[in-house]
Amino acid sequence: MSDDQDNGQDTGRALPERGLPAERVLGDVKALRAGDRPTHGGRLFAYVYDPAVPGLDELAAAAHAGSAHVNGLDPTAFPSLLAMENALVGAAARLLGGGPGTNAPDVVGSVTSGGTESLILAVKAARDARPDVAAPRIAVPVTAHAAFAKAAHYLRVALDPVPVDPVTLRPSAAAVAAAIGPDTVLVACSAPSYAHGVVDPVAEIAAVAAGAGVRCHVDACFGGWTLPWLRRLGEPVPPFDFAVAGVTSISVDLHKYAYAPKGVSVLLHRTPALRAPQFFAYADWPGYTMVNPVIASTRSGGPIAAAYATLRHLGEDGYLRLAAATRDAVAGLADAVRGTHGLRLLAEPESTVVCFTSTDPTLDLFVLVDELTARGWHTQPQLSYGDLPASVHLTVTAAVAPRVAEFGPDLADAAAAARAAGPVELPAELTALAATLTPDALTPELVAGLAAALGLGGAAAGAVGAAAGSGGAAVGSGGGFAPDATVNALLDAAPPALRERLLVEFVGLLQRPTY
C-alpha cells in the first residue's frame, strides 16, 4: 500500500510514490471507466461499433494481448504481423472490387491506425506523386470528413471545398469538375458521407477526375465494410469501389463495421505505383534506414492481430447476418422518425445512418438530444452549415436491432418534453457576440466570461469538451454535464471559425496534467 493510500490522499496519479498491486490498479481503471458512455447495449449512436456477438470481445482481447508487444517497424523481424496485415489488406481488396479476376487485379494496401491516418496518407501519396506542382490542391465535397481538412493542414495542401445540393446532400460531377485546376492532385468523394449517410456519385466524379488526369480517392472508412454486404442483400448500392475505373484509392475502417477493436483502418491503392509515394524512406543518418509505409514507425501488433481474429471469427456469413440486422434496425429507426410530429429525415437512409432534423420551431433539436440522453439514448447533434439545417445523427450498428421497438415511444416522449421546455434562448448579448466575435479575440478570460454568462460554471469545460467528441466531425451529445443544449445553441450561433476556436479553448481546459 502506498503512502498516498495510508494518508487517504491517493489522487489516482499515474506514477505513485510506491507501486500498487495489480488488482488495485485494475480496480482504479474500472472506476474511471464507470463515467464513460456505454460501449454495448445498443443505445449509443456514435463513437463505438457493437455487433452484440457473444465472446467476440474476449477473442479480440486475447489476440490483441498475444501480439501487443510485436513491433510493426520491421516486418522481417516479425513475419506474423506481416502475414496478418497482408491478409487484412487482401480481405478489404476483395470486398471492394479488387484482386485476381477483377478490373483491379494489382490492388495493394497498408493497415493504418484509423480513418484519419488513411486519409492523410492518401493525400500525401497524391501530393508526392506530383513534384511538378509547387502548390498542390485537393477538391473535396463540403460533406467529406474533416480529416481531409486535417490532411491539407498538416501537409500544406490547399483545400478546395465543393458545394453539395441542399436536397440530395451530394456534390454534382459538374461542381467537382469546376473545382479541378492545373494544381489539383486529388479529388475525393464519400461512400457514404459520415454526417448524412448518403453515397456520393462516385462513378461520375471518378470519370471527371480521370478525364483531368487526377487521382480519385473514395473515403469508404465509414461504409466500406457495410455497403458490399448490403448489396449482397439486394439493396440498391451504387457503384463506388474499384469496379469504377477512375477510382485510384479507397480507405475502409475495420474498427467500424468490421467490428474490430480500435484502431485499424486499411488504405488501398489500385496499383503498387500509385501507392509508392505513400512511403517515407530516409537513410541519410548513421542509424538504421527508416522505411515506413504509414505515419507511425513503431506499431503495436495488437490491433492488427485483434482485427485478424475478428474477421476470421465472423466470416462472410457473419457479416452478412450483421448487415441484415443493421439494415432492419435502420428501417425501424427511420420509421420512428417519420412517425414523430415535427421531425423529418434529412436523407432517406441508404447505408447505416439515420439523420433527421426539426420542422417545428418549438422543437429544439439540441433540447431533444438532452431529453433523449435523459432516457438513455446517446445521439449526436450536428450543427447547421450553410443551407443545411442542424440535425441529429444516429450511427446504427447490429446491437441496436433489439432496441428499435423502445426507441419510437422514447423519441415521441422526448419530443413532447422538448416542446414543453421550449427552445434554448441565449442572452441577446451572447448571440450578438457569437455573430461578431473574431477567433483571434477569444481569450481565456473571455471564454470564462462566456461560461459564466451561460450559467455553466465549472461544468463549462466538460460540457463543451463533450461537445468536441467524434474526432472533431460534429458536436457530441454530452452527458454528466448540463445543460448541453445551451452549449450547442451557442456553437450553432457562431460561424465555423469561431466554433473551432471555442472548442479548442474548452478542450484545452480539459487537457491539463494531473499532478
Coordinates of C-alpha atoms in Angstrom, one line a residue, residues 31-450:
A31 CA -13.8 3.0 -11.5
L32 CA -12.6 5.6 -14.1
R33 CA -14.5 3.7 -16.8
A34 CA -17.7 4.0 -14.9
G35 CA -18.2 7.5 -16.1
D36 CA -17.9 6.6 -19.8
R37 CA -20.6 6.2 -22.3
P38 CA -21.8 2.5 -22.6
T39 CA -20.0 0.7 -25.4
H40 CA -22.5 -2.1 -25.5
G41 CA -26.3 -2.3 -25.3
G42 CA -27.4 -0.6 -28.5
R43 CA -28.2 2.8 -27.0
L44 CA -25.1 4.7 -28.1
F45 CA -25.4 6.1 -31.7
A46 CA -21.8 7.3 -32.1
Y47 CA -18.2 6.6 -31.3
V48 CA -18.4 2.8 -30.9
Y49 CA -19.4 -0.1 -33.1
D50 CA -21.0 -3.1 -31.3
P51 CA -22.1 -6.2 -33.1
A52 CA -23.5 -7.8 -30.0
V53 CA -21.7 -11.1 -30.8
P54 CA -21.1 -13.2 -27.6
G55 CA -17.5 -13.9 -27.0
L56 CA -16.1 -11.5 -29.6
D57 CA -14.7 -9.1 -27.2
E58 CA -12.8 -11.8 -25.3
L59 CA -11.5 -13.3 -28.6
A60 CA -10.2 -9.9 -29.8
A61 CA -8.7 -9.0 -26.5
A62 CA -6.8 -12.3 -26.3
A63 CA -5.5 -11.9 -29.9
H64 CA -4.5 -8.3 -29.0
A65 CA -2.7 -9.3 -25.9
G66 CA -0.8 -12.1 -27.8
S67 CA 0.6 -9.6 -30.3
A68 CA 0.7 -6.3 -28.3
H69 CA 4.5 -6.3 -28.0
V70 CA 5.2 -7.2 -31.6
N71 CA 6.6 -4.2 -33.4
G72 CA 5.5 -3.4 -37.0
L73 CA 8.5 -1.3 -37.6
D74 CA 10.4 -4.2 -39.1
P75 CA 8.2 -6.8 -40.9
T76 CA 11.2 -9.1 -41.5
A77 CA 11.7 -9.4 -37.7
F78 CA 8.0 -10.2 -37.0
P79 CA 6.6 -12.1 -40.0
S80 CA 3.4 -13.0 -38.1
L81 CA 2.4 -9.3 -38.2
L82 CA 3.3 -9.0 -41.9
A83 CA 1.2 -12.1 -42.7
M84 CA -1.8 -10.8 -40.8
E85 CA -1.5 -7.3 -42.3
N86 CA -1.4 -8.8 -45.8
A87 CA -4.4 -10.9 -45.1
L88 CA -6.4 -7.9 -43.9
V89 CA -5.4 -5.9 -47.0
G90 CA -6.4 -8.9 -49.2
A91 CA -9.8 -9.2 -47.5
A92 CA -10.5 -5.5 -47.9
A93 CA -9.4 -5.5 -51.5
R94 CA -11.6 -8.5 -52.4
L95 CA -14.6 -6.9 -50.7
L96 CA -14.1 -3.7 -52.5
G97 CA -13.8 -4.9 -56.1
G98 CA -10.1 -5.6 -56.3
G99 CA -7.8 -8.7 -56.6
P100 CA -7.5 -11.6 -59.0
G101 CA -10.2 -11.8 -61.7
T102 CA -11.3 -8.2 -61.3
N103 CA -10.6 -5.0 -63.2
A104 CA -8.2 -4.1 -60.4
P105 CA -6.0 -7.2 -60.0
D106 CA -3.0 -5.5 -58.6
V107 CA -4.5 -3.7 -55.6
V108 CA -2.1 -3.2 -52.7
G109 CA -2.6 -1.5 -49.4
S110 CA -1.5 -0.8 -45.8
V111 CA -3.0 -1.1 -42.4
T112 CA -3.2 2.2 -40.5
S113 CA -4.3 3.3 -37.1
G114 CA -7.6 4.8 -38.3
G115 CA -9.5 6.6 -41.0
T116 CA -7.7 9.9 -40.4
E117 CA -4.3 8.4 -40.9
S118 CA -5.6 6.6 -44.1
L119 CA -6.9 9.9 -45.5
I120 CA -3.7 11.8 -44.6
L121 CA -1.7 9.1 -46.4
A122 CA -4.0 9.2 -49.4
V123 CA -3.4 13.0 -49.7
K124 CA 0.4 12.5 -49.1
A125 CA 0.6 9.9 -51.9
A126 CA -1.3 12.2 -54.3
R127 CA 0.9 15.2 -53.4
D128 CA 4.2 13.5 -53.6
A129 CA 3.3 11.9 -56.9
R130 CA 3.2 15.3 -58.4
P131 CA 6.6 17.0 -57.5
D132 CA 6.0 19.3 -60.6
V133 CA 3.1 21.0 -58.8
A134 CA 4.5 23.7 -56.5
A135 CA 1.2 24.5 -54.7
P136 CA -0.9 21.3 -54.7
R137 CA -4.6 21.4 -54.1
I138 CA -7.3 18.8 -53.4
A139 CA -11.0 19.1 -54.3
V140 CA -13.3 17.8 -51.6
P141 CA -17.0 18.0 -51.0
V142 CA -18.1 20.0 -48.0
T143 CA -19.7 16.9 -46.7
A144 CA -16.5 14.9 -46.8
H145 CA -14.9 14.0 -43.5
A146 CA -13.0 16.8 -41.7
A147 CA -9.9 14.6 -41.8
F148 CA -9.3 15.8 -45.3
A149 CA -9.0 19.3 -43.9
K150 CA -6.7 18.0 -41.3
A151 CA -4.6 16.3 -44.0
A152 CA -4.5 19.5 -46.0
H153 CA -3.4 21.5 -43.0
Y154 CA -0.7 19.0 -42.0
L155 CA 0.7 18.6 -45.5
R156 CA 0.4 22.2 -46.6
V157 CA -2.0 21.4 -49.4
A158 CA -4.8 23.8 -50.3
L159 CA -8.3 22.6 -49.8
D160 CA -11.0 23.5 -52.4
P161 CA -14.4 22.8 -51.0
V162 CA -17.0 21.5 -53.4
P163 CA -20.6 22.5 -52.6
V164 CA -23.4 19.9 -52.3
D165 CA -27.0 20.1 -53.3
P166 CA -29.0 21.0 -50.1
V167 CA -31.7 18.5 -51.0
T168 CA -29.7 15.5 -52.2
L169 CA -26.7 16.3 -49.9
R170 CA -24.4 15.2 -52.7
P171 CA -21.9 17.1 -54.9
S172 CA -22.5 17.0 -58.7
A173 CA -19.9 15.9 -61.1
A174 CA -20.1 19.3 -62.7
A175 CA -19.3 21.0 -59.4
V176 CA -16.3 18.7 -58.9
A177 CA -15.1 19.4 -62.5
A178 CA -15.4 23.2 -61.8
A179 CA -13.1 22.8 -58.7
I180 CA -10.4 20.9 -60.6
G181 CA -7.5 23.1 -61.8
P182 CA -3.9 22.6 -63.0
D183 CA -2.6 22.2 -59.4
T184 CA -5.3 19.7 -58.3
V185 CA -3.6 16.5 -57.3
L186 CA -6.6 14.6 -55.7
V187 CA -10.4 14.6 -55.9
A188 CA -12.3 12.9 -53.0
C189 CA -15.8 11.6 -52.5
S190 CA -17.6 9.7 -49.8
A191 CA -19.2 6.3 -49.6
P192 CA -21.1 7.3 -47.6
S193 CA -20.6 10.7 -46.0
Y194 CA -20.5 10.4 -42.3
A195 CA -22.9 13.2 -41.4
H196 CA -25.8 12.2 -43.6
G197 CA -25.1 8.6 -44.7
V198 CA -25.5 9.2 -48.4
V199 CA -23.2 7.9 -51.1
D200 CA -21.7 10.5 -53.5
P201 CA -22.0 9.9 -57.3
V202 CA -18.6 8.1 -57.3
A203 CA -18.7 6.9 -60.9
E204 CA -19.4 10.3 -62.3
I205 CA -16.8 12.0 -60.1
A206 CA -14.2 9.4 -60.8
A207 CA -14.8 9.9 -64.6
V208 CA -14.3 13.6 -64.2
A209 CA -11.1 13.1 -62.2
A210 CA -9.8 10.6 -64.7
G211 CA -10.5 12.9 -67.6
A212 CA -8.4 15.6 -65.9
G213 CA -5.6 13.1 -65.1
V214 CA -6.2 13.5 -61.3
R215 CA -6.3 10.8 -58.7
C216 CA -9.7 10.0 -57.1
H217 CA -9.9 8.7 -53.5
V218 CA -13.1 7.2 -52.2
D219 CA -13.5 7.7 -48.4
A220 CA -15.3 4.5 -47.5
C221 CA -14.0 4.5 -44.0
F222 CA -17.5 4.6 -42.6
G223 CA -19.3 2.4 -45.1
G224 CA -16.8 0.3 -47.0
W225 CA -17.3 -2.7 -44.8
T226 CA -21.1 -2.4 -44.9
L227 CA -22.2 -1.4 -48.4
P228 CA -20.9 -4.6 -50.1
W229 CA -22.9 -6.8 -47.7
L230 CA -26.0 -4.6 -48.2
R231 CA -25.6 -5.0 -52.0
R232 CA -25.5 -8.8 -51.5
L233 CA -28.7 -8.5 -49.5
G234 CA -30.3 -6.9 -52.5
E235 CA -30.1 -3.2 -51.5
P236 CA -29.6 -0.7 -54.4
V237 CA -26.0 0.3 -53.6
P238 CA -24.5 2.5 -56.3
P239 CA -21.0 1.6 -57.7
F240 CA -18.3 3.1 -55.5
D241 CA -15.3 0.7 -55.3
F242 CA -12.6 -0.5 -57.7
A243 CA -15.2 -1.7 -60.1
V244 CA -15.3 2.0 -61.0
A245 CA -12.5 2.6 -63.5
G246 CA -11.4 6.1 -62.3
V247 CA -11.1 5.2 -58.6
T248 CA -7.4 5.1 -57.6
S249 CA -7.6 4.6 -53.9
I250 CA -10.1 3.6 -51.2
S251 CA -10.0 3.8 -47.4
V252 CA -12.1 1.5 -45.1
D253 CA -12.0 1.3 -41.3
L254 CA -12.1 -2.2 -39.8
H255 CA -12.8 -0.8 -36.4
K256 CA -16.2 0.4 -37.6
Y257 CA -18.4 -2.1 -39.3
A258 CA -15.8 -4.9 -39.4
Y259 CA -16.3 -4.7 -35.6
A260 CA -12.6 -4.9 -34.8
P261 CA -11.3 -3.1 -31.8
K262 CA -9.9 0.4 -32.3
G263 CA -7.8 1.4 -34.2
V264 CA -7.5 -0.4 -37.5
S265 CA -8.1 1.0 -41.0
V266 CA -6.9 -0.1 -44.4
L267 CA -5.8 2.2 -47.2
L268 CA -5.9 0.6 -50.7
H269 CA -4.4 1.7 -54.0
R270 CA -5.3 0.3 -57.4
T271 CA -1.6 -0.4 -58.2
P272 CA 1.7 -0.5 -56.5
A273 CA 2.9 2.5 -58.5
L274 CA 0.0 4.6 -57.1
R275 CA 1.0 3.5 -53.5
A276 CA 4.7 4.2 -53.9
P277 CA 4.7 7.9 -52.9
Q278 CA 2.9 7.0 -49.7
F279 CA 6.1 5.5 -48.3
F280 CA 8.7 7.5 -46.3
A281 CA 12.3 6.4 -46.5
Y282 CA 15.4 8.0 -45.0
A283 CA 19.0 6.8 -45.0
D284 CA 21.0 10.0 -44.5
W285 CA 21.9 9.4 -40.9
P286 CA 24.1 6.9 -39.0
G287 CA 21.2 4.8 -37.7
Y288 CA 19.0 2.2 -39.4
T289 CA 17.5 3.2 -42.7
M290 CA 13.9 4.2 -41.9
V291 CA 11.3 2.8 -44.3
N292 CA 7.6 3.5 -43.3
P293 CA 4.5 2.7 -45.3
V294 CA 2.4 4.6 -42.8
I295 CA 2.9 7.6 -40.4
A296 CA 4.0 5.7 -37.4
S297 CA 7.3 3.9 -37.2
T298 CA 6.8 1.7 -34.1
R299 CA 3.4 0.0 -34.3
S300 CA 1.9 -2.5 -31.9
G301 CA 0.8 -5.7 -33.4
G302 CA -2.2 -5.8 -31.0
P303 CA -4.8 -4.0 -33.1
I304 CA -3.8 -5.9 -36.3
A305 CA -4.0 -9.3 -34.6
A306 CA -7.3 -8.3 -33.0
A307 CA -8.7 -7.3 -36.4
Y308 CA -7.4 -10.5 -38.0
A309 CA -9.1 -12.6 -35.3
T310 CA -12.3 -10.7 -35.6
L311 CA -12.6 -11.2 -39.4
R312 CA -11.8 -14.9 -39.2
H313 CA -14.3 -15.5 -36.4
L314 CA -17.2 -13.7 -38.0
G315 CA -16.6 -14.7 -41.6
E316 CA -18.6 -13.7 -44.6
D317 CA -21.7 -15.3 -43.3
G318 CA -21.4 -13.5 -40.0
Y319 CA -21.0 -10.1 -41.7
L320 CA -24.0 -10.8 -43.9
R321 CA -26.1 -11.5 -40.8
L322 CA -24.9 -8.4 -39.1
A323 CA -25.6 -6.3 -42.1
A324 CA -29.1 -7.6 -42.3
A325 CA -29.8 -6.9 -38.7
T326 CA -28.4 -3.4 -39.1
R327 CA -30.4 -2.7 -42.2
D328 CA -33.6 -3.7 -40.4
A329 CA -32.7 -1.5 -37.4
V330 CA -32.1 1.4 -39.7
A331 CA -35.5 0.9 -41.2
G332 CA -37.2 0.7 -37.8
L333 CA -35.5 3.9 -36.5
A334 CA -36.3 5.8 -39.7
D335 CA -40.0 4.8 -39.3
A336 CA -39.8 6.1 -35.7
V337 CA -38.6 9.5 -37.0
R338 CA -41.3 9.6 -39.7
G339 CA -43.9 8.9 -37.1
T340 CA -42.8 11.7 -34.8
H341 CA -44.6 15.0 -35.4
G342 CA -42.2 17.9 -36.1
L343 CA -39.3 15.7 -37.3
R344 CA -38.2 14.7 -40.8
L345 CA -35.4 12.6 -42.2
L346 CA -32.7 14.8 -43.7
A347 CA -32.0 12.0 -46.2
E348 CA -33.6 8.7 -46.9
P349 CA -31.3 6.1 -45.3
E350 CA -29.2 4.2 -47.8
S351 CA -26.5 2.8 -45.5
T352 CA -26.2 2.7 -41.7
V353 CA -27.1 6.2 -40.8
V354 CA -30.4 7.8 -39.7
C355 CA -30.2 11.6 -39.8
F356 CA -33.1 13.8 -39.0
T357 CA -33.9 17.5 -38.4
S358 CA -36.8 19.5 -37.0
T359 CA -39.6 21.1 -38.9
D360 CA -41.2 22.6 -35.8
P361 CA -39.8 25.9 -34.5
T362 CA -41.0 24.9 -31.0
L363 CA -39.0 21.6 -31.1
D364 CA -35.3 22.5 -30.5
L365 CA -33.1 19.6 -31.7
F366 CA -30.5 20.3 -29.0
V367 CA -33.1 20.1 -26.3
L368 CA -34.4 16.9 -27.9
V369 CA -30.9 15.4 -27.7
D370 CA -30.7 16.2 -24.0
E371 CA -34.1 14.6 -23.5
L372 CA -33.0 11.5 -25.3
T373 CA -29.9 11.4 -23.2
A374 CA -32.0 11.5 -20.1
R375 CA -33.9 8.5 -21.4
G376 CA -30.7 6.6 -22.0
W377 CA -30.2 7.2 -25.7
H378 CA -26.9 8.8 -26.6
T379 CA -27.2 10.6 -30.0
Q380 CA -25.0 13.0 -31.9
P381 CA -26.2 16.5 -32.7
Q382 CA -24.8 18.2 -35.8
L383 CA -24.6 22.0 -36.2
S384 CA -26.1 23.9 -39.1
Y385 CA -23.9 24.6 -42.0
G386 CA -24.7 26.9 -44.9
D387 CA -28.0 25.9 -46.3
L388 CA -28.0 22.6 -44.3
P389 CA -30.0 22.7 -41.0
A390 CA -28.9 21.4 -37.7
S391 CA -29.6 17.7 -37.4
V392 CA -29.3 14.6 -35.2
H393 CA -27.1 11.8 -36.4
L394 CA -27.6 8.1 -35.5
T395 CA -24.8 5.6 -36.3
V396 CA -26.7 2.3 -36.3
T397 CA -25.0 -1.0 -35.5
A398 CA -26.2 -4.5 -35.2
A399 CA -26.5 -4.1 -31.4
V400 CA -29.3 -1.6 -31.9
A401 CA -31.7 -4.1 -33.5
P402 CA -33.1 -5.5 -30.3
R403 CA -33.7 -1.9 -29.0
V404 CA -35.6 -0.5 -32.0
A405 CA -39.0 -1.1 -30.5
E406 CA -38.1 1.0 -27.5
F407 CA -36.8 4.0 -29.5
G408 CA -40.0 5.2 -31.1
P409 CA -42.0 5.7 -27.9
D410 CA -39.0 7.3 -26.2
L411 CA -38.5 9.6 -29.2
A412 CA -42.1 10.8 -29.1
D413 CA -41.9 11.3 -25.4
A414 CA -38.6 13.2 -25.7
A415 CA -40.1 15.4 -28.5
A416 CA -43.1 16.3 -26.3
A417 CA -40.8 17.1 -23.4
A418 CA -38.6 19.3 -25.7
R419 CA -41.6 21.2 -26.9
A420 CA -42.7 21.7 -23.3
A421 CA -39.3 23.0 -22.3
G422 CA -39.1 25.3 -25.4
P423 CA -36.1 26.3 -27.5
V424 CA -32.9 27.4 -25.9
E425 CA -32.9 31.2 -25.5
L426 CA -29.4 32.6 -25.4
P427 CA -29.0 36.1 -23.9
A428 CA -29.1 38.7 -26.7
E429 CA -25.6 39.9 -25.9
L430 CA -24.2 36.4 -26.3
T431 CA -26.0 35.9 -29.6
A432 CA -24.6 39.2 -30.9
L433 CA -21.1 38.3 -29.6
A434 CA -21.2 35.0 -31.3
A435 CA -22.1 36.6 -34.6
T436 CA -19.4 39.3 -34.4
L437 CA -16.5 38.0 -32.3
T438 CA -13.4 37.0 -34.2
P439 CA -11.4 33.9 -33.2
D440 CA -8.3 36.0 -32.5
A441 CA -10.2 38.0 -29.9
L442 CA -11.2 34.9 -28.0
T443 CA -9.0 35.0 -24.9
P444 CA -9.1 32.5 -21.9
E445 CA -10.7 35.3 -19.9
L446 CA -13.4 35.8 -22.5
V447 CA -14.1 32.0 -22.5
A448 CA -14.5 32.1 -18.8
G449 CA -16.9 35.0 -19.1
L450 CA -18.9 33.2 -21.7

